[in-house]
Amino acid sequence: MTLSVVRNTNFWSAVALIAQVFTTVLPVQAQTPSTGSGQTYPAKPIRVVIPYPPGGGTDVILRPLAQLMSASMGQQVVVENRGGAGGNIGMEYVAKSPADGYTLVFAITAQLAVNPSLYPRLPYDLMRDYAPISLLGIAPYVLTVHPTLPVKSVKELVALAKAKPDELRFGSGGNGSGAHLAGAMFNSLANVKMVHVPYKGGGPAMVDLVAGQLQLSYLTYTSSNSFIRGGRLRALGVTTARRSAALPDMPAIAESIPGYDSAVWYGVLAPAGTSGEIIARLNRELLAALKNNDLRQRLMTEAFEPIGTPPEELGAYMKSEIARWAKLIKATGTRID
């Protein structure tokens, strides 16, 4: 009996000693969020919805970012395009998805700030149905004119527009589009009257601008750069509140029209109710990807300026931007029909 007790005592003492050694020598692994079923997050591929058809500027930004996240998270981050209704179809889909961190949305100013004022009824509430993850970055539109227009600066364009009210025509990809709102803001702040011509997409509007059927438009840098360099279009300025870090030699419209700011900004959100641990993990992964030098250089060639913020900063920014655009849309009477 005594020998048995001694042997058992020695055995458990040895176990305790081994455990102490391993605790001291081996690092403690950081905790990872749980999916709720005992598995660590992510336990399966993550879908990021783009609320636009394939091939647009949002694809150019998100797809290389998703590749980096796939490598670091050990699960595929799959980009899924769900376009339609100004982005509202994709937004609604994500709002009604399970709040488990496996369905996210990558959206821009239109969905995250403008649509609540453009559409009389939305099938979701921006501030109630989503959990912000990060404001990823910002990019400008480029105010471009046909080279036959006798202006070489924003101030000269304002002077010409005042001298010829309702004669200058600017095109956009449709009512309520980013280019439409950029022009509406220009008209409002500069106190001029230039006529908006909506098209079924930005491509047809640019074709008519290059052909001289329009006098000006607000284009993405990617779509307009080759025409500007070739002399077929003339760039007057960028729509960001200050000069773009990617285009430092191009003046900001705000330098001539104080208060002008009609940039495109990009954010990632999850369905409301997603756990704080999962939101924090996704935020860390996104910010780490944005610090990748190769990715940053690639994005800068698209005039996209990486930012990366904590979740709460995106939420606060959305709230302020919703109010800012609501004021402009009401003042200008901008409509989607």
Coordinates of C-alpha atoms in Angstrom, one line a residue, residues 9-335:
T9 CA 2.9 10.6 -5.9
N10 CA 6.2 10.5 -7.9
F11 CA 4.2 10.1 -11.1
W12 CA 2.1 13.2 -10.5
S13 CA 5.0 15.2 -9.3
A14 CA 6.8 14.4 -12.6
V15 CA 3.8 15.4 -14.6
A16 CA 3.6 18.8 -12.7
L17 CA 7.3 19.3 -13.3
I18 CA 7.0 18.7 -17.1
A19 CA 4.0 21.0 -17.3
Q20 CA 6.0 23.7 -15.6
V21 CA 8.9 23.4 -18.0
F22 CA 6.6 23.5 -21.1
T23 CA 4.8 26.6 -19.7
T24 CA 8.1 28.4 -19.1
V25 CA 9.8 27.4 -22.4
L26 CA 7.1 27.4 -25.0
P27 CA 5.3 30.7 -25.9
V28 CA 1.6 30.9 -25.2
Q29 CA -0.3 31.1 -28.5
A30 CA -2.6 34.1 -28.9
Q31 CA -6.3 33.3 -28.7
T32 CA -8.2 33.3 -31.9
P33 CA -11.9 34.1 -32.2
S34 CA -14.3 31.2 -32.0
T35 CA -16.9 30.5 -34.7
G36 CA -19.4 29.5 -32.0
S37 CA -19.1 25.8 -32.7
G38 CA -15.8 25.3 -31.0
Q39 CA -13.7 26.0 -34.2
T40 CA -11.4 28.9 -34.5
Y41 CA -12.1 31.7 -37.0
P42 CA -11.9 31.4 -39.9
A43 CA -12.8 27.7 -40.3
K44 CA -14.0 28.1 -43.9
P45 CA -13.7 30.6 -46.9
I46 CA -14.8 34.2 -46.4
R47 CA -16.9 35.9 -49.0
V48 CA -16.5 39.6 -49.7
V49 CA -19.4 41.0 -51.7
I50 CA -18.8 43.9 -54.2
P51 CA -22.2 45.5 -54.9
Y52 CA -21.2 46.1 -58.6
P53 CA -20.9 44.0 -61.7
P54 CA -17.4 42.5 -62.4
G55 CA -14.6 44.5 -64.0
G56 CA -15.1 47.9 -62.2
G57 CA -12.7 49.9 -60.1
T58 CA -13.7 48.2 -56.9
D59 CA -12.5 44.9 -58.3
V60 CA -9.1 46.4 -59.0
I61 CA -8.8 47.5 -55.4
L62 CA -10.2 44.5 -53.6
R63 CA -8.9 41.4 -55.4
P64 CA -5.2 41.9 -54.6
L65 CA -6.2 42.7 -51.1
A66 CA -8.2 39.5 -50.8
Q67 CA -5.2 37.5 -52.1
L68 CA -3.0 38.8 -49.3
M69 CA -5.7 38.1 -46.7
S70 CA -6.2 34.6 -48.0
A71 CA -2.5 33.9 -47.4
S72 CA -2.4 35.3 -43.9
M73 CA -5.7 33.9 -42.7
G74 CA -5.2 30.4 -44.0
Q75 CA -8.6 30.4 -45.7
Q76 CA -9.7 31.7 -49.1
V77 CA -11.1 35.2 -49.2
V78 CA -13.4 35.0 -52.2
V79 CA -14.6 38.1 -54.0
E80 CA -18.3 37.9 -55.2
N81 CA -19.9 40.5 -57.4
R82 CA -23.6 41.2 -56.7
G83 CA -24.5 44.4 -58.7
G84 CA -27.8 46.2 -59.3
A85 CA -29.9 49.0 -58.0
G86 CA -27.0 51.3 -57.3
G87 CA -25.4 48.7 -55.0
N88 CA -28.5 48.1 -52.9
I89 CA -28.9 44.5 -54.0
G90 CA -25.5 43.5 -52.7
M91 CA -25.9 45.6 -49.6
E92 CA -29.2 44.0 -48.7
Y93 CA -27.7 40.5 -49.3
V94 CA -25.0 41.1 -46.7
A95 CA -27.3 42.8 -44.2
K96 CA -29.5 39.7 -44.2
S97 CA -26.5 37.2 -44.0
P98 CA -25.5 35.4 -40.8
A99 CA -23.4 37.5 -38.5
D100 CA -20.6 35.0 -38.4
G101 CA -17.8 36.8 -40.1
Y102 CA -18.1 34.8 -43.4
T103 CA -20.0 37.3 -45.5
L104 CA -18.7 40.9 -45.7
V105 CA -19.3 43.8 -48.1
F106 CA -16.7 46.1 -49.8
A107 CA -18.6 49.3 -50.7
I108 CA -18.0 52.9 -51.6
T109 CA -19.4 56.3 -50.9
A110 CA -22.5 55.7 -52.9
Q111 CA -23.7 52.8 -50.7
L112 CA -22.1 54.0 -47.5
A113 CA -23.3 57.6 -47.5
V114 CA -25.3 58.7 -50.5
N115 CA -28.0 56.1 -51.2
P116 CA -30.0 56.8 -48.0
S117 CA -30.8 60.2 -49.4
L118 CA -31.3 59.2 -53.0
Y119 CA -33.6 56.3 -52.5
P120 CA -37.0 56.9 -50.7
R121 CA -36.9 53.4 -49.2
L122 CA -34.0 51.1 -48.7
P123 CA -34.3 47.4 -47.6
Y124 CA -31.7 48.0 -44.9
D125 CA -30.5 50.7 -42.4
L126 CA -26.9 51.6 -42.8
M127 CA -26.3 52.5 -39.1
R128 CA -28.4 49.6 -37.7
D129 CA -27.7 46.6 -40.0
Y130 CA -23.9 46.6 -40.3
A131 CA -20.8 46.4 -38.2
P132 CA -18.0 48.7 -39.6
I133 CA -14.6 47.0 -40.0
S134 CA -12.4 49.6 -41.6
L135 CA -12.2 52.6 -43.9
L136 CA -9.6 51.3 -46.3
G137 CA -8.8 54.3 -48.5
I138 CA -9.8 57.1 -50.8
A139 CA -9.5 58.0 -54.5
P140 CA -10.4 61.0 -56.5
Y141 CA -12.4 61.6 -59.6
V142 CA -10.5 63.7 -62.2
L143 CA -12.3 66.7 -63.6
T144 CA -11.6 66.4 -67.3
V145 CA -12.6 68.6 -70.2
H146 CA -12.4 68.2 -74.0
P147 CA -9.3 70.0 -75.3
T148 CA -11.4 72.3 -77.5
L149 CA -12.9 73.9 -74.4
P150 CA -10.9 77.1 -73.8
V151 CA -10.1 76.5 -70.2
K152 CA -6.9 75.3 -68.5
S153 CA -7.9 75.7 -64.8
V154 CA -10.9 75.3 -62.5
K155 CA -11.1 79.1 -62.1
E156 CA -11.3 79.5 -65.9
L157 CA -14.0 76.8 -66.1
V158 CA -16.1 78.6 -63.4
A159 CA -15.7 81.9 -65.3
L160 CA -16.8 80.3 -68.6
A161 CA -19.7 78.5 -67.0
K162 CA -20.9 81.8 -65.5
A163 CA -20.7 83.5 -68.8
K164 CA -22.6 80.7 -70.6
P165 CA -25.2 79.3 -68.1
D166 CA -26.9 76.0 -69.2
E167 CA -24.5 75.7 -72.2
L168 CA -21.8 73.5 -70.9
R169 CA -22.7 69.8 -70.6
F170 CA -21.2 67.2 -68.3
G171 CA -21.8 63.5 -68.6
S172 CA -22.0 60.8 -66.0
G173 CA -22.8 57.1 -65.7
G174 CA -26.4 57.9 -64.6
N175 CA -28.5 59.8 -62.2
G176 CA -27.2 59.5 -58.7
S177 CA -23.8 58.3 -59.9
G178 CA -20.6 59.6 -58.4
A179 CA -19.8 61.7 -61.4
H180 CA -23.3 63.2 -61.3
L181 CA -23.0 64.1 -57.6
A182 CA -19.5 65.6 -58.2
G183 CA -21.0 67.8 -60.9
A184 CA -23.9 68.8 -58.7
M185 CA -21.6 69.8 -55.9
F186 CA -19.5 71.8 -58.4
N187 CA -22.6 73.7 -59.6
S188 CA -23.8 74.3 -56.1
L189 CA -20.5 75.6 -54.6
A190 CA -19.4 77.5 -57.6
N191 CA -22.9 78.9 -58.2
V192 CA -22.9 77.9 -61.9
K193 CA -25.4 76.1 -64.1
M194 CA -23.8 73.3 -66.2
V195 CA -26.2 70.7 -67.6
H196 CA -26.1 67.1 -66.5
V197 CA -26.3 64.4 -69.2
P198 CA -26.9 60.9 -67.7
Y199 CA -25.7 57.8 -69.6
K200 CA -26.2 54.1 -69.0
G201 CA -22.7 53.7 -67.6
G202 CA -19.5 55.7 -67.3
G203 CA -18.0 54.1 -70.5
P204 CA -20.5 55.7 -72.9
A205 CA -20.2 59.1 -71.2
M206 CA -16.4 59.0 -71.7
V207 CA -16.7 58.0 -75.3
D208 CA -18.9 61.1 -76.0
L209 CA -16.5 63.3 -74.0
V210 CA -13.5 62.1 -76.1
A211 CA -15.6 62.7 -79.2
G212 CA -16.5 66.2 -78.2
Q213 CA -20.2 65.6 -77.7
L214 CA -19.7 66.7 -74.1
Q215 CA -17.6 69.4 -72.7
L216 CA -16.5 67.8 -69.4
S217 CA -17.0 65.0 -67.0
Y218 CA -15.7 63.5 -63.7
L219 CA -13.8 60.3 -64.5
T220 CA -11.7 57.8 -62.6
Y221 CA -8.0 58.2 -63.0
T222 CA -7.7 54.6 -64.4
S223 CA -10.2 55.3 -67.2
S224 CA -9.0 58.8 -68.1
N225 CA -5.2 58.6 -67.7
S226 CA -4.4 57.3 -71.2
F227 CA -6.6 60.0 -72.8
I228 CA -5.0 62.7 -70.7
R229 CA -1.5 61.6 -71.5
G230 CA -2.4 61.3 -75.2
G231 CA -3.8 64.9 -75.3
R232 CA -7.3 63.8 -76.1
L233 CA -8.6 65.1 -72.7
R234 CA -7.4 67.8 -70.4
A235 CA -7.3 67.3 -66.6
L236 CA -8.2 70.3 -64.5
G237 CA -8.2 68.9 -60.9
V238 CA -9.1 66.1 -58.5
T239 CA -12.2 65.9 -56.5
T240 CA -10.6 65.0 -53.1
A241 CA -10.5 67.7 -50.4
R242 CA -6.7 68.0 -50.9
R243 CA -4.3 66.9 -53.6
S244 CA -4.1 63.2 -54.0
A245 CA -0.9 61.6 -52.7
A246 CA -0.8 59.6 -55.9
L247 CA -1.2 62.7 -58.2
P248 CA 0.6 65.4 -56.3
D249 CA 1.0 67.7 -59.3
M250 CA -2.7 67.8 -60.1
P251 CA -4.5 70.6 -58.1
A252 CA -7.5 69.8 -56.0
I253 CA -10.8 71.5 -57.1
A254 CA -11.0 72.7 -53.5
E255 CA -8.0 75.0 -54.1
S256 CA -10.3 77.1 -56.3
I257 CA -13.7 76.2 -54.7
P258 CA -13.4 76.0 -50.9
G259 CA -15.3 73.2 -49.3
Y260 CA -15.4 71.0 -52.4
D261 CA -14.9 67.3 -51.6
S262 CA -16.5 64.6 -53.8
A263 CA -14.0 61.8 -53.4
V264 CA -14.6 58.1 -53.6
W265 CA -13.9 56.3 -50.3
Y266 CA -14.0 52.6 -49.6
G267 CA -15.1 50.6 -46.6
V268 CA -15.6 47.1 -45.4
L269 CA -18.5 46.0 -43.2
A270 CA -20.0 42.9 -41.7
P271 CA -23.6 42.2 -40.7
A272 CA -24.7 43.7 -37.4
G273 CA -24.2 41.4 -34.5
T274 CA -20.9 40.0 -35.7
S275 CA -18.7 39.4 -32.6
G276 CA -16.2 42.0 -31.6
E277 CA -13.4 39.4 -31.7
I278 CA -14.1 38.6 -35.3
I279 CA -14.4 42.3 -36.2
A280 CA -11.0 42.9 -34.5
R281 CA -9.4 40.0 -36.3
L282 CA -10.7 41.2 -39.7
N283 CA -9.5 44.7 -39.0
R284 CA -6.0 43.6 -38.1
E285 CA -5.8 41.5 -41.3
L286 CA -7.0 44.3 -43.5
L287 CA -4.6 46.8 -42.0
A288 CA -1.7 44.4 -42.3
A289 CA -2.5 43.8 -46.0
L290 CA -2.6 47.6 -46.6
K291 CA 0.9 47.9 -45.2
N292 CA 2.3 45.5 -47.9
N293 CA 4.7 47.6 -50.0
D294 CA 3.8 45.8 -53.3
L295 CA 0.1 46.3 -52.8
R296 CA 0.5 50.0 -51.8
Q297 CA 2.5 50.7 -54.9
R298 CA -0.1 48.9 -57.0
L299 CA -2.9 50.8 -55.5
M300 CA -1.2 54.2 -55.8
T301 CA -0.9 53.6 -59.6
E302 CA -4.7 53.6 -59.5
A303 CA -4.7 56.9 -57.6
F304 CA -6.0 54.9 -54.5
E305 CA -4.6 56.3 -51.3
P306 CA -4.5 53.5 -48.6
I307 CA -5.7 54.6 -45.1
G308 CA -6.9 51.9 -42.8
T309 CA -8.8 52.8 -39.6
P310 CA -10.2 51.2 -36.5
P311 CA -13.9 50.1 -36.9
E312 CA -15.3 52.9 -34.8
E313 CA -13.7 55.5 -37.1
L314 CA -15.4 54.1 -40.1
G315 CA -18.7 54.2 -38.2
A316 CA -18.3 57.8 -37.2
Y317 CA -17.2 58.8 -40.8
M318 CA -20.2 57.1 -42.3
K319 CA -22.5 59.0 -40.0
S320 CA -20.9 62.4 -40.8
E321 CA -20.9 61.6 -44.6
I322 CA -24.6 60.6 -44.6
A323 CA -25.5 63.9 -43.1
R324 CA -23.2 65.9 -45.5
W325 CA -24.6 64.2 -48.7
A326 CA -28.1 64.5 -47.5
K327 CA -27.7 68.3 -47.2
L328 CA -26.3 68.5 -50.8
I329 CA -28.9 66.2 -52.3
K330 CA -31.7 68.2 -50.7
A331 CA -30.2 71.5 -51.8
T332 CA -29.6 70.5 -55.4
G333 CA -32.8 68.4 -55.8
T334 CA -30.7 65.5 -57.1
R335 CA -32.8 62.5 -58.1

